[in-house]
Amino acid sequence: MKINVVYYSFTGNTLAMVKAFEKGLKEAGAEYNLYSVVELKNDDEAFDCDILALASPANQTEEIEKNYFQPFMERNKEKFKGKKVYLFGTFGWGHGKFMSEWIKQVEEFGANIVELPMACNGYPKSETREKLQELAKKIASE
């Protein structure tokens, strides 16, 4: 089972979630790669996996990050067909509406969501990080 994680973090909140997810993957003995969407050179490399995990913060308009993540999603929409995907991220205001819109987008692209996404307001508390770590272990064993 190979899992790739593509993420964007501006304040470090989403990165804290990514690190918790990574800890679960390590504990499960999963083969995985982490890719910052900003530094990603080859999108095909990110999609070369069994499960693609995506992590983004919401921007002011309750959408995924607009400068890097939205373009990543749009230019790769064909690659999502049949792909198993897990979504998570953070928001700083509102109620996390961005996540339901993101789920809708991914499903319209033809991907399959493997577990219920997780979104948290601000920096993830220890219980949120622990839940994400356990989810990563579960996802790695599917």
Coordinates of C-alpha atoms in Angstrom, one line a residue:
M1 CA 0.0 0.0 0.0
K2 CA 1.6 3.3 -1.2
I3 CA 0.1 6.5 0.1
N4 CA 1.1 10.0 -1.1
V5 CA 0.3 13.1 0.8
V6 CA 0.1 16.4 -1.1
Y7 CA -0.3 19.4 1.2
Y8 CA -0.1 23.1 1.6
S9 CA 0.4 24.9 4.9
F10 CA 0.7 28.7 5.4
T11 CA 0.6 29.1 9.2
G12 CA 1.7 25.6 10.2
N13 CA -1.7 24.4 11.3
T14 CA -2.2 22.1 8.3
L15 CA 1.4 20.9 8.6
A16 CA 0.7 19.8 12.2
M17 CA -2.1 17.7 10.8
V18 CA 0.2 16.3 8.1
K19 CA 2.8 15.4 10.7
A20 CA 0.2 13.5 12.8
F21 CA -1.0 11.7 9.7
E22 CA 2.6 10.8 8.8
K23 CA 3.2 9.4 12.3
G24 CA 0.2 7.1 11.8
L25 CA 1.6 6.0 8.4
K26 CA 5.0 5.3 10.0
E27 CA 3.4 3.3 12.8
A28 CA 1.5 1.2 10.2
G29 CA 4.6 0.5 8.2
A30 CA 3.1 2.1 5.1
E31 CA 5.1 3.2 2.1
Y32 CA 4.5 6.9 1.7
N33 CA 5.7 10.2 0.4
L34 CA 5.0 13.8 1.4
Y35 CA 4.8 16.5 -1.2
S36 CA 4.4 20.2 -0.6
V37 CA 2.1 21.4 -3.4
V38 CA 4.4 24.5 -3.7
E39 CA 7.5 22.4 -4.3
L40 CA 5.9 19.6 -6.4
K41 CA 7.8 19.3 -9.7
N42 CA 5.9 16.5 -11.3
D43 CA 2.2 16.0 -10.6
D44 CA 2.2 12.5 -12.0
E45 CA 4.6 11.5 -9.2
A46 CA 2.0 12.5 -6.6
F47 CA -0.7 10.4 -8.3
D48 CA 1.6 7.3 -8.4
C49 CA 0.1 5.7 -5.4
D50 CA -2.8 3.5 -4.1
I51 CA -4.3 6.3 -2.0
L52 CA -3.8 10.1 -2.4
A53 CA -4.2 12.1 0.8
L54 CA -4.7 15.9 0.3
A55 CA -4.3 18.5 3.0
S56 CA -5.2 22.2 2.6
P57 CA -6.2 25.1 4.7
A58 CA -9.3 27.1 3.8
N59 CA -8.8 30.6 2.5
Q60 CA -11.0 33.6 3.3
T61 CA -13.8 32.5 1.0
E62 CA -14.1 29.0 2.6
E63 CA -12.3 27.3 -0.3
I64 CA -9.1 25.3 -0.5
E65 CA -6.0 27.3 -0.8
K66 CA -6.3 29.3 -4.0
N67 CA -2.7 30.0 -5.3
Y68 CA -1.3 26.5 -5.3
F69 CA -4.0 23.9 -4.4
Q70 CA -6.9 25.0 -6.5
P71 CA -4.6 25.1 -9.7
F72 CA -3.3 21.6 -8.7
M73 CA -6.8 20.3 -8.5
E74 CA -7.9 21.8 -11.8
R75 CA -4.9 20.8 -13.9
N76 CA -5.1 17.2 -12.6
K77 CA -8.9 16.6 -12.6
E78 CA -8.6 13.7 -15.1
K79 CA -6.1 11.9 -12.9
F80 CA -8.7 11.7 -10.1
K81 CA -10.9 9.2 -12.0
G82 CA -11.0 6.0 -9.9
K83 CA -8.4 7.3 -7.5
K84 CA -8.8 6.6 -3.7
V85 CA -8.6 9.9 -1.9
Y86 CA -8.5 11.1 1.7
L87 CA -9.0 14.8 2.5
F88 CA -8.1 16.9 5.6
G89 CA -7.3 20.4 6.5
T90 CA -7.7 23.5 8.7
F91 CA -9.8 26.7 8.8
G92 CA -9.6 29.8 10.8
W93 CA -13.2 31.1 10.7
G94 CA -16.6 29.9 9.7
H95 CA -17.6 26.3 10.2
G96 CA -15.3 24.4 7.8
K97 CA -17.7 24.6 4.8
F98 CA -14.7 24.4 2.5
M99 CA -14.5 20.6 3.2
S100 CA -17.9 19.7 1.9
E101 CA -17.2 21.7 -1.3
W102 CA -13.9 20.0 -1.6
I103 CA -15.5 16.5 -1.2
K104 CA -18.0 17.5 -3.9
Q105 CA -15.2 18.6 -6.3
V106 CA -13.2 15.4 -5.8
E107 CA -16.2 13.2 -6.3
E108 CA -17.2 15.1 -9.4
F109 CA -13.7 14.4 -10.7
G110 CA -14.5 10.7 -10.3
A111 CA -12.4 9.9 -7.1
N112 CA -13.5 7.7 -4.2
I113 CA -13.3 9.2 -0.7
V114 CA -11.9 6.4 1.5
E115 CA -12.8 7.8 4.9
L116 CA -14.7 10.8 6.3
P117 CA -12.5 13.9 5.9
M118 CA -11.2 15.8 9.0
A119 CA -11.2 19.5 9.3
C120 CA -10.2 21.5 12.4
N121 CA -10.4 25.2 13.4
G122 CA -6.9 26.5 14.0
Y123 CA -4.1 24.5 15.4
P124 CA -5.1 20.9 15.8
K125 CA -5.5 19.9 19.5
S126 CA -3.8 16.7 20.7
E127 CA -7.1 14.7 20.4
T128 CA -7.5 15.8 16.8
R129 CA -3.9 14.8 16.0
E130 CA -4.4 11.4 17.7
K131 CA -7.6 10.8 15.7
L132 CA -5.8 11.7 12.5
Q133 CA -2.9 9.4 13.4
E134 CA -5.4 6.5 14.0
L135 CA -7.1 7.3 10.7
A136 CA -3.8 7.1 8.9
K137 CA -3.2 3.6 10.3
K138 CA -6.7 2.5 9.3
I139 CA -6.3 3.9 5.8
A140 CA -2.8 2.3 5.4
S141 CA -4.4 -1.1 6.2
E142 CA -7.2 -0.9 3.7

